[in-house]
Every structure is written in C-alpha cells, then in structure tokens.
Amino acid sequence: MDDLTQLLRVISATEIVKKWNVTNDRLNAIVEKFRLPLYHICEKRVRPDDGKIIYFCTGPYFKFYYEGDYGYGEYILEDVCFNTDTVELFEFEHPEILWSPAYPDDDLEKKYGENIPADVIRRRLNMSPIQFIDLMNSGQGPVCSWEEGFREHQQKLYPDGDFFSSRDLESEHFTFHILDWKAWKETRSADGRFTGAGVQLDAGKSEDILTVLREKDAEILRLEQESAADKARIAELEKELAVAGATPTTTVNAAKWGNSVTAAFEVWSEIIQGTKTSWKESEFRALIATRCPDYHTEVFATAWSLLPGSFKHGRGRPKKNPEKS
C-alpha cells in the first residue's frame, strides 16, 4: 500500500464536468494548463481510528487518457477523481468556472435533444437547488416529465408533504420538454415574472416560502445548539468518571463507546446540515457504520430515537415510476 496515495476527500471527474458545465476536452485542457492533479481510485478502506473512508489511489498525473489508440477517442473519466481541497482552491481562485453558461435554447436542444435535464434548467435560471424546488412545488414552474404525478398530488391524492425534492435533481428522468420550456419562458416574459436571470414568484407564495425557510433555519440552529450542549454534557460526565477513578465494566468498552458517540454526532451534524428529510433507520445505521464499524448498539439506538421526526421518513408516498410519468 506504500505505493498508493491516500486521500480523505475526493470528487469524481464526471461530477466536475457537470458542476463546471464543461466538456471532457475542456476539462482536460484546464487540467493540463493549471496542473490540477488527477488520481485513479484503486480501492477504499475504512480507517479504524475514526471510521472515515480512505481512498487509495495511483497518481498524481496531469492529463486524462483516451479510450482509443494513438491518441484518438473519448477521454476516460470513470474512476478518475480530484482531491476536493484542490478543486475548492481552484474554484476560489477562478470563481467564474461556477457561473451559469448562457446557452441559447437551440444549443440546449442540440446538446440534450427534446428533453432537457432539470438541473440544466435550474442552472439556466440561476437558482439554487432549494429555490428551484420551491418554484416547482409552488406550481409556477415549467411543465415537466412528472407533471401527471404532480397534478395528482395537487388534487390531494398524496397530501403528506411536497411532491418535488432537491434529490430529484439527480434523476435522469426529471426533465423538461424543449417546447414546454419555451412556452413557459414566453408566458413569464409576458407577465414580467421571468427576466432571463431568475424567476419572481407570486408575492404570497414567495412570502410563504421565505417563512418556511426561516423556520427551517431556526430549527437547524436550535438542533445544533442542543447538539453542542449534549457534547459538553458528555465531556463533563467523562471528566467526572475520570476523577472518580471509574473503569469500564466487562460489558462496556470505553474506546468503543467514545468512537460510537463521536460517529453519532458526526452523522447528526451531516443530517441536520443537509436537505434530506426521509432518513430511514437502515440508512442512519449505515452512515454510523462508515465512521465506526464496531459501533455500540445502545449509542445507535439513542441517537436514532432522538433524531427529530422532521428528518425521518420524508413524504411518505410511493415514488411514481419515472418511466411512466
């Protein structure tokens, strides 16, 4: 293993292509010009000290390889990654790489065909994922590939929560037909709510959305404060045990308990700061296991039971088959 480079935080080359809105050729040119190191992932292992996943890679190297012979063909991006720290530094020094491209609709159709991916439209509108999802759930967005399911949802057939979520942006089936996109733009241009750089929601809807976002931010802050208070209390208890000369019994392993508590708080922090609200017990268990494979079951049970209900189970409705939407 000494011949491999160990990385803690990586991001795949295919994800960078989407994030920066560049072609494979353009990405390779950036790598060669700015000497951005590339790595090829050979394997992943869980570090026992803290349960974190470590990537063992070959590299660094500073160009992509072709899949064809003699330098012809497509660049190979699969299993190629960047060190996340390198990417963040490059984006800080070159913020324009994250600007939304100004593609004419004709170019969009040439690139994607009749059905444009939802995340492409989101970037075209210069909106964050949650802003775009709020637009779609308000009913003011363009007609999409899941329109039939959304209309059924609006008719209260699935009254438990919003229909769209930010996770849907990752689905290749969440698309907009080019004609629906053009028709929506013309309608919004006529009533003054579409400017080409963003969308203005109806005043009432917009205020409702802002209120919900403020309440969510306040709830996240409250949970973070409670988490900090819990950590301080645990530290106090550990100090009291040390002073009293207490030692672990045969049924409690101090290191295992401490690692389990640390993993639970890390998972809590990740969930609270994220946007997912449909966590299941099995997913929660898997996240803790990646950080502490030999976790204490009592710590896991307590952490799961105390996780606020607003982050569990999600919309509670079966996902409509995207192929039949």
Coordinates of C-alpha atoms in Angstrom, one line a residue:
M1 CA 0.0 0.0 0.0
D2 CA 3.0 2.3 0.3
D3 CA 3.0 2.8 -3.5
L4 CA -0.5 4.4 -3.4
T5 CA -1.6 7.9 -2.4
Q6 CA -4.1 8.1 0.4
L7 CA -6.9 10.7 0.1
L8 CA -9.7 11.5 2.5
R9 CA -11.9 13.8 0.4
V10 CA -12.3 13.2 -3.3
I11 CA -14.7 14.3 -6.1
S12 CA -15.1 12.4 -9.3
A13 CA -14.1 13.8 -12.7
T14 CA -17.6 13.1 -14.0
E15 CA -19.1 15.2 -11.2
I16 CA -16.7 18.1 -12.0
V17 CA -17.8 18.0 -15.7
K18 CA -21.4 18.6 -14.5
K19 CA -20.5 21.1 -11.8
W20 CA -18.4 23.3 -14.0
N21 CA -20.6 22.8 -17.1
V22 CA -17.6 21.9 -19.3
T23 CA -16.9 19.2 -21.9
N24 CA -14.4 16.4 -21.4
D25 CA -12.0 18.2 -23.8
R26 CA -12.3 21.5 -21.9
L27 CA -11.7 19.8 -18.5
N28 CA -8.6 18.1 -19.9
A29 CA -7.3 21.5 -21.1
I30 CA -7.9 23.0 -17.7
V31 CA -6.1 20.1 -16.0
E32 CA -3.1 20.4 -18.3
K33 CA -2.9 24.3 -18.1
F34 CA -3.3 24.6 -14.4
R35 CA -1.6 21.4 -13.5
L36 CA -4.5 20.0 -11.5
P37 CA -3.5 16.6 -10.1
L38 CA -5.7 13.6 -11.1
Y39 CA -5.9 10.3 -9.3
H40 CA -7.2 6.9 -10.1
I41 CA -9.1 5.2 -7.3
C42 CA -7.8 1.6 -6.7
E43 CA -9.7 0.8 -3.5
K44 CA -11.4 2.3 -0.5
R45 CA -10.8 1.3 3.2
V46 CA -12.3 2.3 6.5
R47 CA -9.8 3.8 8.9
P48 CA -10.3 2.1 12.3
D49 CA -9.3 5.2 14.4
D50 CA -12.3 7.3 13.3
G51 CA -14.3 5.2 10.8
K52 CA -13.6 7.5 7.9
I53 CA -13.3 6.2 4.4
I54 CA -9.8 6.5 2.9
Y55 CA -9.2 6.3 -0.9
F56 CA -6.1 4.6 -2.1
C57 CA -5.1 6.0 -5.5
T58 CA -2.5 6.0 -8.1
G59 CA -1.2 9.4 -9.2
P60 CA -1.0 12.2 -9.3
Y61 CA -0.9 12.7 -13.1
F62 CA -1.9 15.7 -15.1
K63 CA -3.9 14.6 -18.2
F64 CA -6.8 12.3 -19.0
Y65 CA -6.2 9.3 -21.1
Y66 CA -8.1 8.4 -24.4
E67 CA -10.1 5.2 -24.6
G68 CA -8.9 4.7 -28.3
D69 CA -5.5 4.0 -29.6
Y70 CA -2.9 6.5 -30.9
G71 CA -4.5 9.4 -29.0
Y72 CA -7.9 9.3 -30.7
G73 CA -11.3 8.8 -29.0
E74 CA -13.0 10.0 -25.9
Y75 CA -11.3 10.9 -22.6
I76 CA -11.7 8.4 -19.9
L77 CA -13.3 10.0 -16.8
E78 CA -14.6 6.9 -15.0
D79 CA -12.8 6.1 -11.7
V80 CA -10.7 9.3 -12.1
C81 CA -11.0 11.8 -9.2
F82 CA -9.6 15.1 -7.9
N83 CA -8.6 15.9 -4.3
T84 CA -11.5 18.0 -3.1
D85 CA -9.1 20.5 -1.5
T86 CA -7.5 21.1 -4.9
V87 CA -11.0 21.7 -6.5
E88 CA -12.1 24.1 -3.8
L89 CA -8.9 26.1 -4.1
F90 CA -9.2 26.3 -7.9
E91 CA -12.9 27.5 -7.6
F92 CA -11.8 30.1 -5.1
E93 CA -9.1 31.4 -7.5
H94 CA -11.4 31.1 -10.5
P95 CA -15.0 31.7 -9.4
E96 CA -16.1 32.2 -13.0
I97 CA -15.9 28.4 -13.5
L98 CA -19.1 28.1 -11.4
W99 CA -21.0 30.8 -13.4
S100 CA -24.1 29.5 -15.3
P101 CA -23.5 29.2 -19.0
A102 CA -25.6 31.3 -21.3
Y103 CA -26.8 28.6 -23.7
P104 CA -29.4 29.6 -26.3
D105 CA -32.4 27.3 -26.4
D106 CA -31.2 26.0 -29.8
D107 CA -27.9 25.0 -28.3
L108 CA -29.7 23.2 -25.4
E109 CA -31.8 21.2 -27.9
K110 CA -28.7 20.3 -29.9
K111 CA -26.9 19.2 -26.8
Y112 CA -29.7 17.3 -24.9
G113 CA -32.4 16.7 -27.5
E114 CA -36.0 17.4 -26.8
N115 CA -35.8 16.6 -23.1
I116 CA -33.6 18.9 -21.1
P117 CA -32.4 17.7 -17.6
A118 CA -34.0 19.5 -14.7
D119 CA -30.6 20.5 -13.2
V120 CA -29.6 22.2 -16.5
I121 CA -32.8 24.3 -16.4
R122 CA -32.1 25.1 -12.8
R123 CA -28.7 26.5 -13.7
R124 CA -30.2 28.3 -16.6
L125 CA -32.5 30.2 -14.2
N126 CA -29.6 30.9 -11.9
M127 CA -31.4 29.4 -9.0
S128 CA -30.1 27.2 -6.1
P129 CA -31.5 23.7 -5.8
I130 CA -33.9 24.6 -3.0
Q131 CA -35.1 27.7 -4.8
F132 CA -35.8 25.7 -7.9
I133 CA -37.6 23.0 -6.0
D134 CA -39.7 25.7 -4.2
L135 CA -40.6 27.1 -7.6
M136 CA -41.7 23.6 -8.9
N137 CA -43.7 22.8 -5.7
S138 CA -45.4 26.2 -6.0
G139 CA -46.9 25.2 -9.3
Q140 CA -45.4 28.1 -11.1
G141 CA -42.5 26.2 -12.8
P142 CA -42.4 24.8 -16.3
V143 CA -44.3 21.6 -17.2
C144 CA -42.0 18.7 -16.5
S145 CA -41.8 15.0 -17.2
W146 CA -43.5 14.2 -13.8
E147 CA -46.4 16.6 -14.5
E148 CA -49.1 14.0 -14.2
G149 CA -47.9 12.8 -10.8
F150 CA -47.6 16.4 -9.6
R151 CA -51.2 17.2 -10.7
E152 CA -52.5 14.2 -8.8
H153 CA -50.5 15.3 -5.8
Q154 CA -52.1 18.8 -6.0
Q155 CA -55.5 17.2 -6.0
K156 CA -54.7 15.9 -2.6
L157 CA -54.2 12.3 -3.6
Y158 CA -50.9 12.5 -1.8
P159 CA -51.4 15.2 0.8
D160 CA -48.4 14.4 3.0
G161 CA -45.7 16.9 2.1
D162 CA -44.2 18.4 -1.1
F163 CA -44.1 16.5 -4.3
F164 CA -40.6 17.6 -5.5
S165 CA -37.4 17.5 -3.5
S166 CA -33.8 18.5 -4.2
R167 CA -32.9 14.8 -4.6
D168 CA -35.0 14.7 -7.7
L169 CA -32.4 16.9 -9.5
E170 CA -30.1 13.9 -9.5
S171 CA -32.6 11.8 -11.5
E172 CA -32.1 11.5 -15.3
H173 CA -35.9 11.1 -15.6
F174 CA -36.7 14.6 -14.2
T175 CA -36.7 16.6 -17.5
F176 CA -38.4 19.4 -19.3
H177 CA -39.5 19.2 -23.0
I178 CA -38.0 21.9 -25.1
L179 CA -41.4 23.1 -26.2
D180 CA -42.8 23.3 -22.6
W181 CA -39.6 25.2 -21.6
K182 CA -40.0 27.8 -24.4
A183 CA -43.8 28.2 -23.8
W184 CA -43.1 28.8 -20.1
K185 CA -40.5 31.4 -20.8
E186 CA -42.8 33.3 -23.2
T187 CA -45.6 33.3 -20.6
R188 CA -43.3 34.6 -17.8
S189 CA -41.8 37.2 -20.2
A190 CA -45.3 38.5 -21.0
D191 CA -46.4 38.9 -17.3
G192 CA -42.9 40.2 -16.2
R193 CA -42.0 37.4 -13.9
F194 CA -39.2 36.0 -16.0
T195 CA -36.1 38.1 -16.6
G196 CA -33.7 35.5 -18.0
A197 CA -31.6 35.6 -14.8
G198 CA -34.1 34.5 -12.3
V199 CA -37.8 33.9 -11.5
Q200 CA -40.0 36.1 -9.3
L201 CA -42.7 34.1 -7.5
D202 CA -46.1 35.5 -6.7
A203 CA -45.9 37.7 -3.6
G204 CA -48.0 35.5 -1.4
K205 CA -46.2 32.3 -2.5
S206 CA -42.8 33.9 -2.1
E207 CA -43.5 35.1 1.4
D208 CA -44.8 31.7 2.4
I209 CA -41.7 30.0 1.1
L210 CA -39.4 32.5 2.8
T211 CA -41.3 31.9 6.1
V212 CA -40.8 28.2 5.8
L213 CA -37.1 28.6 5.0
R214 CA -36.6 30.9 8.0
E215 CA -38.4 28.4 10.3
K216 CA -36.2 25.6 9.0
D217 CA -33.0 27.7 9.6
A218 CA -34.1 28.4 13.1
E219 CA -34.8 24.7 13.7
I220 CA -31.4 23.8 12.4
L221 CA -29.8 26.4 14.7
R222 CA -31.7 25.1 17.7
L223 CA -30.7 21.5 17.0
E224 CA -27.0 22.5 16.5
Q225 CA -27.1 24.3 19.9
E226 CA -28.7 21.2 21.5
S227 CA -26.0 19.1 19.9
A228 CA -23.3 21.3 21.3
A229 CA -24.9 21.2 24.8
D230 CA -25.0 17.4 24.6
K231 CA -21.3 17.2 23.7
A232 CA -20.5 19.5 26.6
R233 CA -22.5 17.3 29.0
I234 CA -20.8 14.1 27.8
A235 CA -17.4 15.8 28.3
E236 CA -18.4 16.7 31.9
L237 CA -19.6 13.1 32.6
E238 CA -16.3 11.7 31.2
K239 CA -14.4 14.0 33.4
E240 CA -16.4 13.0 36.5
L241 CA -15.7 9.3 35.7
A242 CA -12.0 10.0 35.4
V243 CA -11.9 11.9 38.7
A244 CA -13.9 9.1 40.4
G245 CA -11.4 6.5 39.1
A246 CA -14.2 4.7 37.3
T247 CA -13.2 2.0 34.9
P248 CA -15.2 0.3 32.1
T249 CA -17.0 -2.9 33.2
T250 CA -16.8 -6.1 31.2
T251 CA -20.0 -5.0 29.3
V252 CA -18.7 -1.5 28.3
N253 CA -15.7 -0.7 26.2
A254 CA -14.7 2.9 26.8
A255 CA -13.0 3.3 23.3
K256 CA -15.9 1.7 21.6
W257 CA -18.4 3.9 23.5
G258 CA -16.4 7.1 22.7
N259 CA -16.0 6.2 19.0
S260 CA -19.7 5.4 18.8
V261 CA -20.7 8.7 20.4
T262 CA -18.4 10.6 18.0
A263 CA -19.8 8.8 15.0
A264 CA -23.4 9.5 16.1
F265 CA -22.7 13.3 16.5
E266 CA -21.0 13.4 13.1
V267 CA -24.0 11.8 11.5
W268 CA -26.3 14.1 13.3
S269 CA -24.4 17.1 12.1
E270 CA -24.4 15.8 8.5
I271 CA -28.2 15.2 8.5
I272 CA -29.1 18.5 10.2
Q273 CA -27.0 20.5 7.7
G274 CA -28.3 18.6 4.7
T275 CA -31.6 18.8 2.8
K276 CA -32.7 15.1 3.1
T277 CA -35.8 14.6 5.3
S278 CA -36.6 11.0 4.5
W279 CA -33.9 9.2 6.6
K280 CA -34.6 5.6 7.5
E281 CA -33.2 3.6 10.3
S282 CA -31.2 1.4 8.0
E283 CA -29.6 4.4 6.3
F284 CA -28.8 6.0 9.6
R285 CA -27.2 2.8 10.8
A286 CA -25.1 2.6 7.5
L287 CA -23.8 6.1 8.0
I288 CA -22.7 5.4 11.5
A289 CA -21.1 2.2 10.4
T290 CA -18.9 4.0 7.8
R291 CA -17.5 6.1 10.7
C292 CA -17.4 3.4 13.4
P293 CA -17.9 -0.2 12.0
D294 CA -17.9 -1.6 15.6
Y295 CA -20.4 0.9 17.0
H296 CA -22.2 0.5 20.3
T297 CA -25.8 -0.5 19.7
E298 CA -27.1 1.5 22.7
V299 CA -25.5 4.7 21.3
F300 CA -27.0 4.0 17.9
A301 CA -30.5 3.4 19.3
T302 CA -30.3 6.6 21.4
A303 CA -29.1 8.7 18.5
W304 CA -31.8 7.4 16.2
S305 CA -34.6 7.8 18.7
L306 CA -33.5 11.4 19.5
L307 CA -33.2 12.4 15.8
P308 CA -36.1 14.9 15.2
G309 CA -39.1 13.4 13.3
S310 CA -38.8 16.1 10.7
F311 CA -35.7 14.3 9.3
K312 CA -37.3 10.9 9.2
H313 CA -39.5 9.1 6.6
G314 CA -39.9 12.0 4.2
R315 CA -43.0 12.4 2.1
G316 CA -44.3 9.0 2.9
R317 CA -45.7 8.4 -0.6
P318 CA -44.5 5.8 -3.1
K319 CA -42.3 7.2 -5.8
K320 CA -44.1 7.3 -9.1
N321 CA -42.4 5.2 -11.8
P322 CA -40.4 7.8 -13.7
E323 CA -40.6 5.8 -16.9
K324 CA -44.4 6.0 -16.8
S325 CA -44.8 9.6 -15.6

